[in-house]
Amino acid sequence: MGPRHLVAAALTALALLTAPAVGQQGTLTAKQSEALAAYDRALADFKSVLAERRRQIEAKQPLPNLPGQALYLARVAVISTYKDLTDAMPARIGRPNKFEIPPAYFDADIEPLIDEYSKLFDIMEAPPANAQNSPTPFKDVVDLATAIARAKGLAPDHADAAGRISLGLFFAETNGKQNVRNGRSNTYMGSFQTGPAEDRNGRRKWEAIKGEIAAIDPGLSARDDKEEARARGTDHRFNHWTNVRDGLMNAHADVFREIPAIVKTLPDPIDQMKLFELIQIVPTPTRSALKSGDLLNYRVSSPTIMKHLRNNSIFAFGQADRARASASFREILAAMWLFNRKFERAMAKYAEIRAR
């Protein structure tokens, strides 16, 4: 049975599972009826766009520009309208799901659709043929981040924290897949999803500390020389080592100095990862929050910043969240629940690396 038939079978089974539940709701208020109709439309749209993209891929047809954007927006609509539905009808909150999405936002019966969504992104974001993979992609992230942190003057335990946090960033950006493209952007690419300008800036900053790195870790410096030579004449973003290195140097290395204070304020390692992911998503307000002396209560209210947060699955789901005009960093960190599973995987991988 081919992928298309598997998806069709999953959708048929899903229809059989969900159809009786709707009929058993009894008399609904106008608000409940509206919420149910909106969810049904969003679910139908999600199924449709998944089937269309699968058909195009299997037929080897040209895909539209940014082929993942329609899928992403359809998935957001499904989660958003389900949250609106459970707000109107709390009885619709069901069992936990394997993606660890709060049940008020997600009906576990549609797990097969999210599996198909992930498979399609794997295809659309596959690395280019000339990508330069590493046999040790996770260890590379940890080693580079740790060496950079030491060059920035951090003590060993805080340098270790930098390595752990950076591994979380790798999972947040690409689910731990090296050298991937981006189905929703023509700008951001590679293991750390950087743009050309960010890549150049990171390379420039690396050159400025390379002498210190060589003194701290000669073996890592020698590896860097080999990877730099290997990547010469290509897009450095598709060499795993150089993209991780330059991505860290561009956005995060200067903030490594704040790790001692950060771990005091945020003792939970996953919260630490979330904060550094915010440096990736909304760098300016995150740096301002760190400088404020009151990180968790620092509030952002810029419509542009709130839009960037929503575009990264923070306050993106349901009318109540989307209506927010401002949020404190405490609230932002709590709203990053879609990242939890990725960071838990990063923590497990980090423990595995350390055990070796």
Short mmCIF file of C-alpha atoms in Angstrom, two decimals:
data_model
loop_
_atom_site.label_atom_id
_atom_site.label_comp_id
_atom_site.label_asym_id
_atom_site.label_seq_id
_atom_site.Cartn_x
_atom_site.Cartn_y
_atom_site.Cartn_z
CA MET A 1 0.00 0.00 0.00
CA GLY A 2 1.51 3.35 -1.08
CA PRO A 3 1.72 6.53 1.08
CA ARG A 4 -1.38 8.03 -0.58
CA HIS A 5 -3.48 4.95 0.19
CA LEU A 6 -2.20 4.88 3.77
CA VAL A 7 -3.25 8.51 4.23
CA ALA A 8 -6.64 7.85 2.63
CA ALA A 9 -7.20 4.90 4.97
CA ALA A 10 -6.21 7.04 7.97
CA LEU A 11 -8.63 9.78 6.92
CA THR A 12 -11.46 7.26 6.47
CA ALA A 13 -10.81 5.82 9.91
CA LEU A 14 -10.68 9.32 11.34
CA ALA A 15 -14.07 10.17 9.81
CA LEU A 16 -15.59 7.06 11.37
CA LEU A 17 -14.11 7.97 14.74
CA THR A 18 -15.22 11.57 14.81
CA ALA A 19 -18.62 11.52 13.06
CA PRO A 20 -20.62 9.93 15.93
CA ALA A 21 -19.14 12.33 18.46
CA VAL A 22 -20.59 15.32 16.64
CA GLY A 23 -24.03 13.76 16.47
CA GLN A 24 -24.08 13.14 20.19
CA GLN A 25 -23.67 16.78 21.20
CA GLY A 26 -27.43 17.43 21.49
CA THR A 27 -28.80 20.96 21.18
CA LEU A 28 -26.02 23.51 20.78
CA THR A 29 -26.03 27.21 21.46
CA ALA A 30 -25.34 29.55 18.56
CA LYS A 31 -21.78 30.09 19.81
CA GLN A 32 -21.18 26.33 20.11
CA SER A 33 -22.62 25.68 16.64
CA GLU A 34 -20.40 28.38 15.17
CA ALA A 35 -17.30 26.97 16.91
CA LEU A 36 -18.09 23.43 15.76
CA ALA A 37 -18.66 24.55 12.17
CA ALA A 38 -15.38 26.51 12.18
CA TYR A 39 -13.46 23.48 13.43
CA ASP A 40 -15.09 21.18 10.87
CA ARG A 41 -14.13 23.59 8.08
CA ALA A 42 -10.55 23.90 9.35
CA LEU A 43 -10.21 20.12 9.65
CA ALA A 44 -11.56 19.61 6.12
CA ASP A 45 -9.15 22.24 4.78
CA PHE A 46 -6.22 20.59 6.57
CA LYS A 47 -7.08 17.20 5.07
CA SER A 48 -7.43 18.78 1.65
CA VAL A 49 -4.08 20.58 1.64
CA LEU A 50 -2.30 17.48 2.98
CA ALA A 51 -3.82 15.34 0.22
CA GLU A 52 -3.00 17.93 -2.45
CA ARG A 53 0.66 18.22 -1.44
CA ARG A 54 1.02 14.42 -1.21
CA ARG A 55 -0.52 14.06 -4.69
CA GLN A 56 1.85 16.68 -6.14
CA ILE A 57 4.90 15.03 -4.60
CA GLU A 58 3.98 11.53 -5.75
CA ALA A 59 3.21 12.82 -9.26
CA LYS A 60 6.56 14.67 -9.23
CA GLN A 61 4.78 17.91 -10.07
CA PRO A 62 6.45 21.27 -9.39
CA LEU A 63 5.54 22.52 -5.92
CA PRO A 64 4.43 26.11 -5.28
CA ASN A 65 6.79 28.64 -3.77
CA LEU A 66 7.01 28.08 -0.01
CA PRO A 67 5.19 24.75 -0.25
CA GLY A 68 5.00 24.30 3.52
CA GLN A 69 3.27 27.58 4.27
CA ALA A 70 -0.23 26.42 3.32
CA LEU A 71 0.25 23.27 5.41
CA TYR A 72 1.48 25.28 8.38
CA LEU A 73 -1.41 27.74 8.25
CA ALA A 74 -3.92 24.89 7.90
CA ARG A 75 -2.44 23.16 10.96
CA VAL A 76 -2.58 26.40 12.95
CA ALA A 77 -6.23 26.81 11.96
CA VAL A 78 -7.07 23.29 13.15
CA ILE A 79 -5.46 23.82 16.55
CA SER A 80 -6.93 27.33 16.88
CA THR A 81 -10.48 26.35 16.03
CA TYR A 82 -10.28 23.29 18.28
CA LYS A 83 -9.26 25.54 21.19
CA ASP A 84 -12.20 27.82 20.40
CA LEU A 85 -14.43 24.73 20.31
CA THR A 86 -13.26 23.43 23.69
CA ASP A 87 -13.63 26.93 25.15
CA ALA A 88 -17.27 26.85 24.02
CA MET A 89 -17.75 23.14 24.82
CA PRO A 90 -15.36 21.94 27.55
CA ALA A 91 -16.76 18.42 27.22
CA ARG A 92 -14.92 18.15 23.91
CA ILE A 93 -11.56 18.14 25.72
CA GLY A 94 -10.33 14.60 25.20
CA ARG A 95 -7.47 12.29 26.02
CA PRO A 96 -3.75 13.17 25.98
CA ASN A 97 -1.95 12.89 22.65
CA LYS A 98 1.49 11.61 21.68
CA PHE A 99 2.64 15.10 20.66
CA GLU A 100 2.13 16.38 24.22
CA ILE A 101 -0.08 19.21 22.98
CA PRO A 102 -2.51 20.30 25.73
CA PRO A 103 -5.75 18.36 25.07
CA ALA A 104 -7.79 21.57 25.05
CA TYR A 105 -5.93 22.50 21.85
CA PHE A 106 -5.83 19.15 20.08
CA ASP A 107 -8.08 16.18 19.39
CA ALA A 108 -5.94 13.05 19.74
CA ASP A 109 -8.04 11.35 17.03
CA ILE A 110 -6.28 13.44 14.37
CA GLU A 111 -2.76 12.29 15.26
CA PRO A 112 -2.45 10.55 11.83
CA LEU A 113 -2.86 13.91 10.12
CA ILE A 114 0.03 15.44 12.06
CA ASP A 115 2.16 12.39 11.24
CA GLU A 116 1.45 12.99 7.55
CA TYR A 117 2.21 16.69 8.00
CA SER A 118 5.64 15.82 9.41
CA LYS A 119 6.36 13.34 6.61
CA LEU A 120 5.55 15.93 3.96
CA PHE A 121 7.87 18.48 5.58
CA ASP A 122 10.64 15.87 5.68
CA ILE A 123 10.30 15.53 1.91
CA MET A 124 9.97 19.26 1.17
CA GLU A 125 12.88 20.22 3.42
CA ALA A 126 15.30 17.45 2.44
CA PRO A 127 18.92 18.67 2.26
CA PRO A 128 20.36 19.52 -1.17
CA ALA A 129 22.45 16.84 -2.87
CA ASN A 130 25.72 18.67 -2.10
CA ALA A 131 25.03 19.12 1.63
CA GLN A 132 28.00 18.26 3.83
CA ASN A 133 26.74 16.12 6.68
CA SER A 134 28.55 15.32 9.91
CA PRO A 135 28.69 11.82 11.42
CA THR A 136 28.37 13.43 14.88
CA PRO A 137 25.83 16.27 14.42
CA PHE A 138 24.64 16.44 18.03
CA LYS A 139 28.10 16.27 19.57
CA ASP A 140 29.25 18.99 17.15
CA VAL A 141 26.64 21.39 18.53
CA VAL A 142 27.61 20.68 22.12
CA ASP A 143 31.35 20.89 21.44
CA LEU A 144 31.13 24.16 19.50
CA ALA A 145 28.84 25.85 22.02
CA THR A 146 30.98 24.72 24.96
CA ALA A 147 34.19 25.98 23.36
CA ILE A 148 32.60 29.32 22.44
CA ALA A 149 31.28 29.73 25.99
CA ARG A 150 34.73 29.04 27.42
CA ALA A 151 36.21 31.62 25.04
CA LYS A 152 33.62 34.05 26.40
CA GLY A 153 34.98 33.45 29.91
CA LEU A 154 32.42 31.03 31.35
CA ALA A 155 33.31 28.55 34.07
CA PRO A 156 33.09 24.84 33.10
CA ASP A 157 29.61 24.22 34.55
CA HIS A 158 28.15 27.25 32.77
CA ALA A 159 29.97 26.32 29.55
CA ASP A 160 28.30 22.91 29.85
CA ALA A 161 24.96 24.70 30.16
CA ALA A 162 25.73 26.56 26.93
CA GLY A 163 26.26 23.21 25.20
CA ARG A 164 23.00 21.81 26.51
CA ILE A 165 21.04 24.96 25.60
CA SER A 166 22.49 25.02 22.09
CA LEU A 167 21.50 21.43 21.49
CA GLY A 168 17.98 22.53 22.38
CA LEU A 169 18.20 25.22 19.70
CA PHE A 170 19.14 22.58 17.12
CA PHE A 171 16.01 20.60 17.97
CA ALA A 172 13.86 23.74 18.07
CA GLU A 173 14.97 24.88 14.63
CA THR A 174 15.08 21.58 12.71
CA ASN A 175 13.99 18.75 15.04
CA GLY A 176 17.65 17.77 15.15
CA LYS A 177 17.98 17.27 11.37
CA GLN A 178 21.13 18.59 9.78
CA ASN A 179 21.44 20.70 6.63
CA VAL A 180 17.70 20.95 5.98
CA ARG A 181 16.02 23.50 3.77
CA ASN A 182 12.90 25.43 4.81
CA GLY A 183 9.42 24.80 3.44
CA ARG A 184 8.20 28.16 4.72
CA SER A 185 11.11 30.43 3.82
CA ASN A 186 13.53 31.01 0.95
CA THR A 187 15.93 32.82 3.32
CA TYR A 188 16.58 30.62 6.34
CA MET A 189 18.43 27.36 5.72
CA GLY A 190 20.71 24.77 7.32
CA SER A 191 21.00 23.10 10.70
CA PHE A 192 20.54 26.39 12.56
CA GLN A 193 18.25 27.99 9.94
CA THR A 194 20.25 31.13 9.23
CA GLY A 195 19.97 33.68 6.46
CA PRO A 196 22.93 34.72 4.28
CA ALA A 197 23.58 37.91 6.28
CA GLU A 198 23.45 36.04 9.60
CA ASP A 199 25.84 33.44 8.23
CA ARG A 200 28.33 36.10 7.13
CA ASN A 201 28.08 37.89 10.47
CA GLY A 202 28.66 34.65 12.36
CA ARG A 203 31.73 33.82 10.27
CA ARG A 204 33.17 37.27 10.92
CA LYS A 205 32.65 36.91 14.68
CA TRP A 206 34.17 33.42 14.64
CA GLU A 207 37.34 34.70 12.98
CA ALA A 208 37.65 37.25 15.79
CA ILE A 209 37.80 34.55 18.51
CA LYS A 210 39.37 31.69 16.56
CA GLY A 211 42.76 32.29 18.20
CA GLU A 212 41.23 31.95 21.66
CA ILE A 213 39.36 28.81 20.56
CA ALA A 214 42.61 27.27 19.30
CA ALA A 215 44.27 27.90 22.68
CA ILE A 216 41.32 26.41 24.58
CA ASP A 217 40.65 23.40 22.37
CA PRO A 218 43.30 22.67 19.69
CA GLY A 219 41.45 19.55 18.52
CA LEU A 220 38.24 21.48 17.88
CA SER A 221 40.20 24.18 16.08
CA ALA A 222 41.80 21.57 13.82
CA ARG A 223 38.37 20.13 13.04
CA ASP A 224 37.20 23.62 12.19
CA ASP A 225 40.06 24.08 9.73
CA LYS A 226 39.08 20.86 7.97
CA GLU A 227 35.41 21.82 7.76
CA GLU A 228 36.22 25.31 6.54
CA ALA A 229 38.36 23.82 3.76
CA ARG A 230 35.64 21.31 2.94
CA ALA A 231 32.99 24.03 2.68
CA ARG A 232 35.11 26.39 0.58
CA GLY A 233 33.26 27.53 -2.53
CA THR A 234 29.88 26.30 -1.28
CA ASP A 235 27.03 27.74 0.77
CA HIS A 236 28.42 27.36 4.31
CA ARG A 237 24.90 26.91 5.61
CA PHE A 238 24.83 23.42 4.11
CA ASN A 239 27.91 22.28 5.96
CA HIS A 240 26.55 21.24 9.35
CA TRP A 241 29.63 22.28 11.31
CA THR A 242 30.02 25.74 9.78
CA ASN A 243 26.30 26.51 9.95
CA VAL A 244 26.07 25.61 13.64
CA ARG A 245 29.26 27.54 14.37
CA ASP A 246 28.17 30.65 12.50
CA GLY A 247 24.59 30.49 13.77
CA LEU A 248 25.77 30.37 17.38
CA MET A 249 28.28 33.17 16.84
CA ASN A 250 25.72 35.38 15.10
CA ALA A 251 22.89 35.33 17.61
CA HIS A 252 23.81 33.54 20.82
CA ALA A 253 27.51 33.69 21.68
CA ASP A 254 27.38 37.17 23.20
CA VAL A 255 24.44 36.11 25.39
CA PHE A 256 26.40 33.13 26.73
CA ARG A 257 27.96 35.58 29.20
CA GLU A 258 24.50 35.94 30.77
CA ILE A 259 24.14 32.22 31.47
CA PRO A 260 25.18 32.43 35.17
CA ALA A 261 22.36 34.92 35.82
CA ILE A 262 19.94 33.10 33.53
CA VAL A 263 20.28 29.76 35.33
CA LYS A 264 19.57 31.50 38.65
CA THR A 265 16.39 33.08 37.30
CA LEU A 266 15.38 30.04 35.24
CA PRO A 267 16.56 26.88 37.03
CA ASP A 268 14.54 24.66 34.67
CA PRO A 269 16.85 23.68 31.75
CA ILE A 270 13.90 23.68 29.35
CA ASP A 271 13.05 27.27 30.28
CA GLN A 272 16.68 28.17 29.58
CA MET A 273 16.34 26.65 26.11
CA LYS A 274 13.12 28.55 25.54
CA LEU A 275 14.80 31.83 26.41
CA PHE A 276 17.61 31.23 23.93
CA GLU A 277 15.07 30.25 21.28
CA LEU A 278 13.45 33.64 21.88
CA ILE A 279 16.81 35.22 21.07
CA GLN A 280 16.42 33.49 17.71
CA ILE A 281 12.79 34.61 17.26
CA VAL A 282 12.63 38.09 18.85
CA PRO A 283 16.23 39.05 19.67
CA THR A 284 15.83 42.73 20.54
CA PRO A 285 13.12 42.47 23.24
CA THR A 286 14.75 39.34 24.67
CA ARG A 287 18.06 41.14 25.12
CA SER A 288 16.20 44.10 26.63
CA ALA A 289 14.44 41.74 29.05
CA LEU A 290 17.78 40.27 30.12
CA LYS A 291 19.18 43.75 30.75
CA SER A 292 16.09 44.90 32.66
CA GLY A 293 16.93 43.10 35.90
CA ASP A 294 13.39 41.70 35.98
CA LEU A 295 13.37 39.17 33.16
CA LEU A 296 10.16 37.32 33.92
CA ASN A 297 8.04 40.44 34.41
CA TYR A 298 9.45 42.32 31.42
CA ARG A 299 6.51 42.97 29.09
CA VAL A 300 6.38 43.29 25.32
CA SER A 301 3.51 45.07 23.58
CA SER A 302 4.78 45.82 20.09
CA PRO A 303 2.32 44.48 17.47
CA THR A 304 5.30 43.47 15.34
CA ILE A 305 6.84 41.45 18.16
CA MET A 306 3.52 39.78 18.96
CA LYS A 307 3.20 38.90 15.27
CA HIS A 308 6.66 37.31 15.27
CA LEU A 309 5.72 35.28 18.34
CA ARG A 310 2.51 34.06 16.70
CA ASN A 311 4.38 33.18 13.53
CA ASN A 312 6.46 30.84 15.69
CA SER A 313 3.55 29.07 17.41
CA ILE A 314 3.44 31.29 20.52
CA PHE A 315 0.01 32.81 21.31
CA ALA A 316 -1.03 31.48 17.89
CA PHE A 317 -3.91 29.20 18.79
CA GLY A 318 -7.47 30.26 19.57
CA GLN A 319 -9.18 33.62 19.66
CA ALA A 320 -8.27 34.38 23.27
CA ASP A 321 -4.53 33.93 22.71
CA ARG A 322 -4.54 35.68 19.34
CA ALA A 323 -6.31 38.69 20.85
CA ARG A 324 -3.45 39.34 23.27
CA ALA A 325 -1.91 42.76 22.76
CA SER A 326 1.00 42.19 25.16
CA ALA A 327 2.68 39.56 27.29
CA SER A 328 5.33 39.25 29.98
CA PHE A 329 8.27 36.92 29.47
CA ARG A 330 6.80 34.67 32.17
CA GLU A 331 3.67 34.35 30.03
CA ILE A 332 5.67 33.92 26.82
CA LEU A 333 7.72 31.06 28.27
CA ALA A 334 4.54 29.35 29.49
CA ALA A 335 2.98 29.73 26.03
CA MET A 336 5.90 27.92 24.36
CA TRP A 337 4.40 24.52 25.14
CA LEU A 338 4.76 23.37 21.53
CA PHE A 339 8.56 23.45 22.07
CA ASN A 340 8.49 21.24 25.17
CA ARG A 341 8.69 17.94 23.34
CA LYS A 342 11.62 19.14 21.21
CA PHE A 343 13.54 20.31 24.25
CA GLU A 344 12.84 17.08 26.11
CA ARG A 345 14.40 15.20 23.18
CA ALA A 346 17.38 17.55 23.32
CA MET A 347 17.81 16.88 27.04
CA ALA A 348 17.76 13.12 26.42
CA LYS A 349 20.31 13.43 23.62
CA TYR A 350 22.53 15.65 25.77
CA ALA A 351 22.49 13.09 28.60
CA GLU A 352 23.45 10.42 26.06
CA ILE A 353 26.39 12.50 24.81
CA ARG A 354 27.60 13.25 28.34
CA ALA A 355 27.39 9.56 29.28
CA ARG A 356 29.87 8.74 26.54
#
